[in-house]
XYZ file of C-alpha atoms in Angstrom:
678
model
C -73.287 95.805 -72.275
C -72.039 99.243 -73.260
C -75.254 100.638 -71.810
C -74.540 98.902 -68.479
C -71.065 100.399 -68.419
C -72.433 103.865 -69.162
C -74.952 103.574 -66.348
C -72.246 102.484 -63.917
C -69.809 105.220 -64.844
C -72.462 107.970 -64.952
C -73.969 107.009 -61.578
C -74.403 109.762 -59.019
C -72.920 107.451 -56.377
C -70.000 109.075 -54.531
C -67.907 106.000 -55.279
C -68.318 106.352 -59.042
C -65.075 106.699 -61.022
C -63.846 110.107 -62.080
C -63.579 109.041 -65.731
C -65.859 107.808 -68.493
C -66.023 104.671 -70.585
C -64.786 106.760 -73.490
C -61.658 107.683 -71.530
C -60.972 104.020 -70.867
C -61.501 103.141 -74.526
C -58.932 105.728 -75.611
C -56.470 104.437 -73.025
C -57.069 100.841 -74.132
C -56.513 101.668 -77.802
C -53.272 103.465 -76.951
C -51.915 100.445 -75.027
C -52.921 98.012 -77.802
C -51.127 100.102 -80.426
C -48.077 100.433 -78.166
C -48.003 96.653 -77.696
C -48.086 96.052 -81.456
C -45.245 98.513 -82.034
C -43.135 96.988 -79.279
C -43.724 93.416 -80.492
C -42.444 94.429 -83.898
C -39.402 96.176 -82.431
C -38.526 93.290 -80.143
C -38.672 90.801 -82.995
C -35.866 92.704 -84.699
C -33.481 92.990 -81.770
C -30.201 91.121 -81.709
C -29.918 88.185 -79.369
C -26.487 89.341 -78.204
C -27.173 93.047 -77.861
C -30.570 94.548 -77.120
C -29.239 97.921 -75.993
C -30.688 101.111 -77.444
C -30.068 104.830 -76.845
C -32.415 106.670 -74.515
C -34.306 108.542 -77.233
C -35.382 105.181 -78.675
C -38.228 105.132 -76.137
C -39.316 108.638 -77.074
C -39.577 107.563 -80.717
C -41.623 104.488 -79.772
C -44.112 106.557 -77.759
C -44.411 109.135 -80.515
C -45.652 106.390 -82.870
C -48.772 106.061 -80.703
C -49.044 109.870 -80.460
C -47.872 109.960 -76.840
C -45.680 113.073 -76.807
C -44.549 115.666 -74.277
C -47.531 117.869 -75.204
C -50.056 115.105 -74.407
C -48.327 113.548 -71.421
C -50.243 115.636 -68.840
C -53.629 114.399 -70.123
C -52.494 110.770 -70.110
C -50.891 111.051 -66.651
C -54.063 112.609 -65.222
C -56.210 109.795 -66.597
C -53.793 107.130 -65.343
C -53.870 108.596 -61.837
C -57.677 108.455 -61.790
C -57.783 104.823 -62.929
C -55.083 103.808 -60.425
C -56.951 105.538 -57.598
C -60.180 103.763 -58.538
C -58.414 100.393 -58.616
C -56.811 100.862 -55.207
C -60.026 101.961 -53.464
C -62.591 99.657 -55.070
C -60.795 96.326 -55.281
C -62.199 93.877 -52.747
C -59.797 91.080 -53.618
C -56.486 91.450 -51.711
C -54.662 89.401 -54.372
C -55.352 91.763 -57.274
C -52.606 94.052 -58.531
C -54.683 97.220 -57.902
C -53.166 99.025 -60.856
C -49.516 98.143 -60.268
C -48.723 97.923 -63.972
C -50.431 101.250 -64.685
C -48.420 102.849 -61.866
C -45.135 101.675 -63.404
C -46.114 103.111 -66.778
C -47.117 106.383 -65.121
C -43.731 106.557 -63.370
C -41.980 105.984 -66.689
C -43.798 108.892 -68.343
C -43.148 111.171 -65.351
C -39.408 110.524 -65.545
C -39.127 110.706 -69.322
C -40.944 114.014 -69.656
C -39.886 115.575 -66.339
C -37.745 118.301 -67.945
C -39.875 119.123 -70.971
C -41.614 122.439 -71.559
C -43.484 124.310 -74.223
C -40.253 125.850 -75.470
C -38.903 124.031 -78.527
C -35.230 124.477 -77.650
C -35.778 123.125 -74.138
C -37.448 120.030 -75.569
C -34.548 119.472 -77.934
C -32.110 119.731 -75.019
C -34.197 117.203 -73.101
C -34.155 114.728 -75.989
C -30.408 115.120 -76.336
C -29.886 114.502 -72.608
C -32.235 111.550 -72.572
C -30.439 110.019 -75.539
C -27.030 110.152 -73.816
C -27.795 109.698 -70.121
C -30.507 107.020 -70.440
C -30.154 103.610 -72.031
C -32.839 101.142 -73.085
C -32.345 97.400 -72.902
C -34.703 94.905 -74.548
C -34.604 91.188 -73.947
C -36.808 88.127 -74.242
C -37.987 86.467 -71.080
C -37.891 82.701 -70.773
C -41.436 81.281 -70.964
C -42.821 79.727 -67.818
C -42.943 75.929 -67.923
C -46.533 74.743 -67.869
C -47.301 72.091 -65.305
C -48.024 68.673 -66.760
C -51.420 67.169 -66.218
C -51.828 64.958 -63.187
C -53.826 62.465 -65.306
C -51.424 60.388 -67.455
C -54.353 59.244 -69.663
C -55.556 62.738 -70.434
C -55.443 63.751 -74.082
C -53.216 66.825 -74.506
C -55.088 69.863 -75.695
C -54.111 71.519 -78.914
C -51.232 73.846 -78.193
C -51.971 77.475 -78.851
C -49.191 79.757 -79.967
C -48.318 82.378 -77.425
C -46.521 85.596 -78.072
C -42.990 85.509 -76.697
C -42.784 87.665 -73.588
C -40.214 90.425 -73.457
C -38.843 92.894 -70.965
C -37.770 96.488 -71.439
C -35.512 98.279 -68.951
C -34.996 102.037 -68.976
C -31.846 102.878 -66.999
C -30.500 106.289 -66.058
C -26.708 106.310 -65.845
C -26.235 109.859 -64.566
C -27.447 111.226 -61.194
C -26.778 114.664 -62.650
C -30.323 114.826 -64.060
C -31.957 114.351 -60.682
C -29.613 116.771 -58.899
C -30.113 119.446 -61.564
C -33.868 119.027 -61.304
C -33.615 119.782 -57.553
C -31.407 122.821 -58.096
C -33.668 124.188 -60.854
C -36.561 124.233 -58.392
C -34.796 127.039 -56.541
C -33.575 125.287 -53.395
C -31.329 127.411 -51.202
C -28.736 124.740 -50.483
C -28.142 121.021 -50.866
C -26.403 119.170 -48.035
C -25.303 115.570 -48.515
C -24.040 113.642 -45.479
C -22.971 110.033 -45.200
C -20.270 107.882 -43.709
C -19.684 105.976 -46.951
C -19.372 108.643 -49.664
C -15.597 108.259 -49.841
C -13.900 109.101 -52.142
C -15.661 112.428 -52.671
C -14.035 113.446 -55.962
C -15.699 110.892 -58.256
C -19.026 111.335 -56.476
C -19.102 115.117 -56.941
C -18.113 114.687 -60.573
C -21.023 112.280 -61.154
C -23.576 114.526 -59.447
C -22.784 117.290 -61.931
C -23.497 120.240 -59.590
C -20.966 122.319 -57.742
C -20.143 121.570 -54.110
C -17.881 124.445 -53.036
C -17.780 123.188 -49.431
C -16.672 119.643 -48.615
C -15.735 118.152 -45.258
C -14.252 114.771 -44.383
C -13.971 114.234 -40.639
C -11.990 111.579 -38.806
C -13.950 109.100 -36.738
C -15.077 110.101 -33.260
C -13.219 107.137 -31.748
C -9.542 107.023 -30.835
C -6.933 105.042 -32.719
C -6.673 102.355 -30.029
C -10.384 101.553 -30.328
C -10.102 99.980 -33.765
C -7.808 97.404 -35.341
C -7.598 97.166 -39.138
C -5.658 94.303 -40.672
C -5.205 92.990 -44.205
C -4.754 89.222 -43.877
C -3.200 88.015 -47.120
C -2.929 84.280 -46.395
C -4.460 81.622 -44.203
C -2.906 79.526 -41.410
C -1.506 77.049 -43.935
C 0.076 79.784 -46.060
C -2.541 79.581 -48.831
C -3.148 83.027 -50.386
C -6.579 84.422 -49.560
C -8.056 85.652 -52.827
C -11.777 85.607 -53.584
C -11.466 86.500 -57.262
C -13.837 84.841 -59.724
C -11.059 82.557 -60.962
C -10.044 81.403 -57.464
C -13.208 81.405 -55.361
C -14.021 77.787 -56.282
C -10.554 76.572 -55.282
C -11.102 74.015 -52.504
C -7.704 74.762 -51.016
C -8.583 78.460 -50.718
C -12.046 77.738 -49.276
C -10.548 75.448 -46.647
C -7.897 78.004 -45.714
C -10.531 80.727 -45.398
C -12.592 78.497 -43.089
C -9.599 77.827 -40.855
C -8.851 81.547 -40.819
C -12.343 82.325 -39.554
C -12.001 79.512 -36.971
C -8.932 81.197 -35.527
C -10.676 84.583 -35.415
C -13.653 83.006 -33.632
C -11.302 81.896 -30.870
C -9.834 85.346 -30.356
C -12.805 87.667 -30.929
C -15.203 87.969 -27.971
C -18.989 88.023 -28.409
C -20.345 88.852 -31.880
C -18.442 88.279 -35.135
C -19.707 89.378 -38.550
C -18.389 87.656 -41.682
C -19.259 89.230 -45.039
C -19.080 87.451 -48.406
C -19.149 89.078 -51.879
C -22.502 87.436 -52.789
C -25.092 84.902 -51.668
C -23.789 82.321 -54.138
C -20.241 82.582 -52.774
C -21.478 82.294 -49.185
C -23.582 79.224 -49.955
C -20.807 77.462 -51.874
C -18.304 78.082 -49.077
C -20.713 76.807 -46.434
C -21.416 73.666 -48.484
C -17.689 72.986 -48.790
C -17.115 73.568 -45.063
C -19.915 71.151 -44.182
C -18.231 68.418 -46.220
C -14.755 69.050 -44.807
C -15.822 69.377 -41.155
C -14.834 73.036 -40.823
C -18.485 73.983 -40.348
C -18.669 71.753 -37.276
C -15.534 73.387 -35.886
C -17.037 76.840 -36.389
C -20.282 75.766 -34.734
C -18.372 74.483 -31.726
C -16.696 77.838 -31.197
C -19.747 80.096 -31.565
C -23.347 79.526 -32.674
C -23.640 80.186 -36.421
C -26.281 82.246 -38.227
C -26.684 82.950 -41.954
C -28.360 85.950 -43.536
C -31.425 84.595 -45.404
C -32.856 86.269 -48.503
C -36.504 86.182 -47.415
C -37.891 89.094 -45.381
C -39.630 87.030 -42.693
C -36.775 84.567 -42.351
C -34.305 87.455 -42.129
C -36.108 89.091 -39.217
C -36.347 85.788 -37.357
C -32.654 85.010 -37.880
C -31.492 88.438 -36.665
C -33.664 88.243 -33.553
C -32.154 84.859 -32.703
C -28.636 86.268 -33.203
C -29.336 89.184 -30.855
C -30.891 86.808 -28.340
C -27.777 84.626 -28.234
C -25.552 87.676 -27.810
C -27.637 88.906 -24.866
C -27.653 85.518 -23.159
C -25.510 85.785 -19.971
C -24.235 82.232 -20.542
C -23.383 82.792 -24.206
C -19.929 82.648 -25.716
C -21.022 84.920 -28.540
C -22.224 84.192 -32.059
C -21.068 84.370 -35.679
C -23.279 85.901 -38.360
C -22.502 85.133 -42.017
C -23.824 87.878 -44.275
C -23.457 89.386 -47.734
C -22.087 92.750 -48.862
C -24.919 94.974 -50.174
C -27.359 92.844 -48.169
C -29.677 93.916 -45.375
C -27.101 93.215 -42.666
C -24.367 95.300 -44.293
C -26.457 98.385 -44.948
C -29.434 98.540 -42.642
C -28.627 97.175 -39.184
C -26.816 98.502 -36.127
C -24.343 96.151 -34.404
C -23.196 98.275 -31.487
C -21.017 97.016 -28.641
C -20.991 93.229 -28.148
C -23.305 92.679 -31.111
C -20.165 92.891 -33.271
C -16.632 93.068 -31.923
C -15.102 92.262 -35.286
C -16.072 92.236 -38.944
C -14.413 89.940 -41.492
C -14.509 90.854 -45.191
C -13.777 87.722 -47.232
C -13.429 89.406 -50.639
C -14.058 92.408 -52.840
C -17.755 92.467 -53.830
C -17.448 93.522 -57.456
C -20.679 93.871 -59.429
C -21.363 90.997 -61.889
C -19.241 91.932 -64.899
C -21.533 90.237 -67.450
C -24.684 91.928 -66.210
C -26.106 94.102 -69.048
C -26.633 97.094 -66.764
C -23.033 96.951 -65.485
C -21.610 96.628 -69.003
C -23.704 99.528 -70.314
C -22.747 101.706 -67.341
C -19.047 101.088 -67.981
C -19.449 101.833 -71.699
C -21.326 105.042 -70.841
C -18.554 106.215 -68.485
C -15.836 105.389 -71.015
C -17.665 107.471 -73.634
C -18.118 110.590 -71.499
C -14.625 110.317 -69.964
C -13.151 111.001 -73.398
C -15.108 114.250 -73.666
C -14.621 115.550 -70.141
C -12.647 114.568 -67.068
C -14.349 111.786 -65.177
C -14.269 108.176 -64.102
C -13.529 105.463 -66.630
C -15.584 102.308 -66.524
C -12.932 100.179 -64.831
C -12.394 102.804 -62.108
C -16.125 102.901 -61.413
C -16.188 99.106 -61.302
C -13.550 98.978 -58.564
C -15.186 101.867 -56.702
C -18.469 99.976 -56.408
C -16.697 97.164 -54.569
C -14.917 99.579 -52.233
C -18.146 101.363 -51.325
C -19.833 98.080 -50.523
C -16.901 97.229 -48.255
C -17.195 100.618 -46.527
C -20.843 99.904 -45.808
C -20.002 96.541 -44.264
C -17.086 97.638 -42.077
C -19.176 100.479 -40.710
C -21.260 97.945 -38.755
C -18.565 97.384 -36.125
C -18.074 100.936 -34.708
C -21.364 102.653 -33.833
C -20.570 105.231 -31.105
C -17.674 106.999 -29.385
C -17.140 104.292 -26.749
C -17.434 101.355 -29.130
C -14.447 99.318 -30.253
C -13.742 96.466 -32.627
C -11.571 94.897 -35.295
C -11.794 95.042 -39.092
C -10.205 92.071 -40.842
C -9.816 92.267 -44.626
C -9.136 88.671 -45.685
C -8.179 89.073 -49.343
C -4.669 89.835 -50.606
C -6.109 92.324 -53.120
C -6.693 94.700 -50.194
C -2.925 95.327 -50.259
C -3.449 97.471 -53.362
C -2.885 101.167 -52.586
C -5.722 102.062 -54.926
C -8.120 100.054 -52.774
C -6.711 101.748 -49.650
C -7.474 105.176 -51.066
C -11.109 104.213 -51.681
C -11.771 102.968 -48.167
C -13.292 105.265 -45.553
C -10.973 108.075 -44.503
C -11.050 107.106 -40.831
C -9.384 103.720 -41.397
C -6.857 104.605 -44.104
C -4.166 105.492 -41.580
C -4.860 102.406 -39.468
C -4.342 99.669 -42.071
C -1.807 96.968 -41.192
C -0.796 94.513 -43.924
C 0.254 91.028 -42.762
C 2.099 88.777 -45.206
C 1.763 85.762 -42.899
C -1.045 84.629 -40.643
C 0.812 84.273 -37.333
C 1.622 87.978 -36.813
C -1.942 88.890 -37.799
C -3.405 86.621 -35.127
C -0.917 87.871 -32.550
C -1.730 91.509 -33.290
C -5.468 90.856 -33.104
C -5.056 89.222 -29.690
C -2.880 92.090 -28.505
C -5.530 94.573 -29.595
C -8.232 93.035 -27.422
C -5.811 92.594 -24.521
C -4.869 96.270 -24.672
C -8.396 97.528 -24.256
C -7.939 97.993 -20.492
C -6.268 101.292 -21.359
C -9.540 102.765 -22.586
C -11.616 105.039 -20.321
C -14.262 103.375 -18.155
C -17.732 103.146 -19.611
C -20.631 102.188 -17.394
C -23.037 99.427 -18.331
C -25.934 101.846 -18.416
C -24.294 103.650 -21.315
C -24.031 100.468 -23.351
C -26.868 99.678 -25.719
C -27.310 96.151 -24.374
C -25.577 96.404 -21.002
C -22.492 94.521 -22.137
C -18.872 95.522 -22.355
C -17.532 97.697 -19.552
C -14.357 99.601 -20.210
C -11.900 100.315 -17.435
C -10.229 97.954 -15.006
C -12.341 95.176 -16.458
C -12.160 95.476 -20.198
C -15.201 93.555 -21.283
C -17.742 91.201 -19.826
C -17.695 87.957 -21.746
C -20.040 86.447 -19.142
C -18.006 83.252 -18.849
C -16.768 80.860 -16.199
C -13.223 79.591 -16.529
C -13.085 75.853 -16.285
C -16.516 75.295 -17.817
C -15.952 74.324 -21.457
C -19.662 74.566 -22.167
C -19.598 78.295 -21.448
C -16.165 79.459 -22.502
C -14.968 78.300 -25.935
C -11.917 76.107 -25.705
C -8.930 78.024 -26.941
C -6.527 76.046 -29.083
C -3.363 76.569 -27.064
C -1.112 75.696 -29.977
C -2.646 78.553 -31.929
C -2.527 81.046 -29.074
C 0.445 83.450 -28.981
C 1.057 82.693 -25.299
C 3.415 85.093 -23.588
C 4.573 82.357 -21.194
C 5.872 80.337 -24.118
C 7.577 83.292 -25.746
C 9.389 84.083 -22.485
C 11.110 80.716 -22.809
C 13.096 81.919 -25.805
C 14.436 85.121 -24.284
C 18.189 85.046 -23.548
C 19.047 85.045 -19.852
C 22.066 86.517 -18.077
C 22.194 83.448 -15.833
C 23.376 80.752 -18.170
C 22.813 78.016 -15.648
C 19.355 79.052 -14.470
C 17.016 76.311 -13.390
C 13.305 75.710 -13.804
C 11.100 74.738 -10.913
C 14.131 74.046 -8.708
C 15.712 71.535 -11.116
C 19.000 72.338 -12.829
C 18.695 72.092 -16.568
C 20.623 73.190 -19.602
C 19.163 76.427 -20.919
C 18.385 75.844 -24.582
C 15.563 76.185 -27.052
C 15.007 72.413 -26.866
C 14.244 72.609 -23.155
C 11.639 75.206 -23.886
C 10.075 73.001 -26.541
C 10.034 70.058 -24.119
C 8.436 72.119 -21.340
C 5.836 73.449 -23.712
C 4.917 69.917 -24.792
C 4.658 68.741 -21.172
C 2.553 71.704 -20.119
C 0.191 71.257 -23.090
C -0.355 67.570 -22.306
C -0.640 68.024 -18.523
C -3.293 70.731 -18.575
C -6.735 69.804 -19.837
C -7.838 73.416 -19.947
C -6.190 76.783 -19.456
C -7.950 80.142 -19.797
C -7.143 82.303 -22.810
C -5.531 85.730 -22.439
C -8.947 87.229 -23.116
C -10.448 85.511 -20.090
C -8.100 87.339 -17.713
C -10.046 90.512 -18.348
C -13.516 89.149 -17.696
C -15.535 90.628 -14.836
C -17.214 87.334 -13.987
C -14.545 84.694 -14.389
C -13.799 81.846 -11.948
C -10.830 79.514 -11.801
C -11.305 75.741 -12.129
C -14.436 74.440 -10.446
C -14.482 76.465 -7.246
C -16.424 79.699 -6.786
C -13.606 81.991 -5.782
C -13.517 84.983 -8.133
C -10.171 86.080 -9.481
C -11.347 89.606 -10.166
C -14.108 92.029 -9.469
C -15.379 95.110 -11.318
C -13.228 97.348 -9.117
C -10.108 95.202 -8.953
C -7.826 94.339 -11.823
C -7.096 90.600 -11.904
C -3.588 89.466 -11.164
C -1.626 87.623 -13.790
C -1.148 83.931 -12.991
C 2.278 82.790 -11.797
C 4.610 81.838 -14.579
C 7.421 79.357 -14.765
C 10.450 81.171 -16.071
C 12.869 79.178 -18.147
C 16.286 80.646 -18.789
C 17.536 79.930 -22.278
C 21.181 80.226 -23.255
C 21.495 80.772 -26.991
C 24.378 79.424 -29.002
C 27.678 81.198 -28.518
C 27.895 81.928 -32.225
C 25.192 84.540 -31.737
C 26.606 87.845 -30.612
C 24.778 89.808 -27.843
C 23.500 92.424 -30.272
C 21.966 89.662 -32.396
C 20.142 87.928 -29.544
C 17.003 90.015 -29.791
C 16.560 89.512 -33.518
C 17.270 85.784 -33.188
C 14.693 85.416 -30.445
C 12.121 87.266 -32.515
C 12.860 84.956 -35.419
C 12.159 81.861 -33.269
C 9.011 83.455 -31.888
C 7.699 84.031 -35.387
C 8.686 80.539 -36.521
C 7.101 78.719 -33.583
C 3.938 80.789 -33.872
C 3.656 79.872 -37.540
C 4.128 76.175 -36.750
C 1.553 76.312 -33.961
C -0.901 78.186 -36.154
C -0.343 75.784 -39.038
C -0.592 72.460 -37.188
C -2.867 73.358 -34.256
C -3.586 70.829 -31.523
C -3.104 67.857 -33.807
C -1.072 64.685 -33.850
C 1.430 66.346 -36.170
C 2.170 69.107 -33.686
C 2.787 66.533 -30.973
C 5.190 64.727 -33.294
C 6.932 68.040 -33.999
C 7.588 68.639 -30.284
C 8.652 65.021 -29.744
C 11.055 65.143 -32.704
C 12.780 68.250 -31.390
C 13.010 66.723 -27.908
C 14.556 63.492 -29.219
C 17.041 65.358 -31.400
C 18.181 67.332 -28.368
C 19.008 64.047 -26.660
C 20.276 61.830 -29.485
C 21.646 64.408 -31.950
C 20.573 61.989 -34.700
C 20.232 64.249 -37.772
C 18.851 61.481 -40.000
C 15.943 60.597 -37.708
C 15.247 64.284 -37.050
C 15.054 65.028 -40.792
C 12.778 62.054 -41.543
C 10.459 62.949 -38.644
C 10.037 66.576 -39.732
C 9.547 65.469 -43.337
C 6.493 63.491 -42.194
C 5.260 66.338 -39.984
C 5.279 68.852 -42.824
C 4.372 66.428 -45.617
C 0.926 67.995 -46.184
C 2.130 71.589 -45.914
C 2.261 73.369 -49.298
C 5.235 75.592 -48.404
C 7.081 73.022 -46.289
C 10.523 74.049 -47.570
C 10.249 77.342 -45.669
C 9.578 75.566 -42.358
C 12.306 72.976 -42.943
C 14.838 75.652 -43.876
C 14.283 77.393 -40.542
C 14.338 74.108 -38.618
C 17.722 73.346 -40.187
C 19.219 76.110 -38.040
C 18.802 73.750 -35.067
C 21.291 71.392 -36.720
C 24.999 72.029 -36.748
C 26.424 73.748 -39.810
C 28.331 70.597 -40.824
C 25.092 68.532 -40.958
C 22.732 71.164 -42.342
C 22.981 70.124 -45.996
C 22.383 66.504 -45.010
C 19.303 67.493 -43.013
C 17.804 69.469 -45.902
C 18.491 66.671 -48.388
C 16.803 64.045 -46.218
C 13.821 66.183 -45.216
C 12.933 67.624 -48.628
């Protein structure tokens, strides 16, 4: 047999390997000895802590006489064997030397900075000991499949060696950067949109950067909206921390928050979760509660899959829906640090808003994360640098920066960034976000104002300079007299998503609460008392009388039609006229002085918007309007209190809404109202 091998390896054939059987024997002996040494070492490791310093690996290799002086010979032989495997293997399922390649890469990294000089080798060992860490752990054995024949006699079990895994991790990019500089390069230029903040990064790289530049974004301030949404429509705090992310109340509130954004954001909407597990658990909960069906009714839903082939197919379908002239847009659920957040371009209508549902912190119990934090804590005591906890927070911020960068892709692009986690209020988090959005951040302590501001942002886009369709990547949004082309037909609910009018900050409704100089003004030719109750009654009648009314966004469409006829209300060169409004004059109570009228009106605006956002087009909202209408007529405080108690019975923070509603009651009956309604 040895003779056959010798004849094969000594053949004059051009395809013969460039090594001998003796070379292979030496390599085989070295690997067998290394395996024996490692088996012994692994058997002695602690179950709880298998971490070792970097020079541990150098000591292991030296036991099989694999040192820096011999590494060139071994690497040369490994390259020859790997080349032979890759060119001669006829079976496409063979590894073709994959394991040998990994071992070769390990040696190349470990001995990359060694030389014949003794002091240089000592410096290398010292660096490797501090900047590299080794982690050993057992791997769970694969479960063997049971025999299909229940009558088969089980074979005698043979003892197998427990499998183990060794990781060699570098915790300092300084080694790689210094290796580049030592090769005599003239200059090193690093550019990225997500390097912020620069200070910790430069400190980690370990080489001087005398010139740094942080530019603002190429877009103007009115092309982006950045909002921190701290709570959902029902007042539940939005917090995706590990302790709270399984809270059903939070998950439901987050789903309703996204539903509201789907109504207001045209075309594409990206929603990023901290991890795949969080995304899947939220989706499962929404499917049970019915929120998933609501989301699907507003825009087609897509999820980022983990498989490569499935991912490509899903993204192509998403783009196809966006490009469809009859589409109302689409929602793509994705994961921070995933393919969508870091590798794809969502210009123009592909993404008009991005929602970040939480801070994507690395897994705190992961051995690599724990060892990295311990490493940073150790070196921070010796020299100025990041501590482990600071690095931990920074990793989440950088992942967020990657995700929010999907929405603005060129100078004429525009979109909204919605940070739906109350931890984004932290000034430390603000300082770690990209420089171009730091001055744009708006923090909203309640959901109503956030939704109103988002709607106002998209409505205000007609002030942007005109941009022709040919300049758009997919021929969508045109900026100018017609803000964007949502490709919809008003009156066709199959094309245009039905906007929940009770959740929409409608300017017509808000006008009803403005004080009027004409105290006896009438509405629609009928004399009526001007009061807030009349406005509530009119709003209820209008909501029930109209089956469908276009949203504020639809007024800016370049291809919108009213009702079922084919008469266009606007054209690309003509700005659409606002529909006629019914003005209702409201006379506020005399106790309110003229200088207080504006603040009082704003208070009622905010209150009504919160109620509408909270209850939506539901039976409870209808009861709310009816109760106010009846109280206006009967002045029965007891019935009014009992009715509102039922309306807000399922609201967590109902006392806040009832306290404001008590202002509708006379001062002498206010305590009675609060006692009966609480």
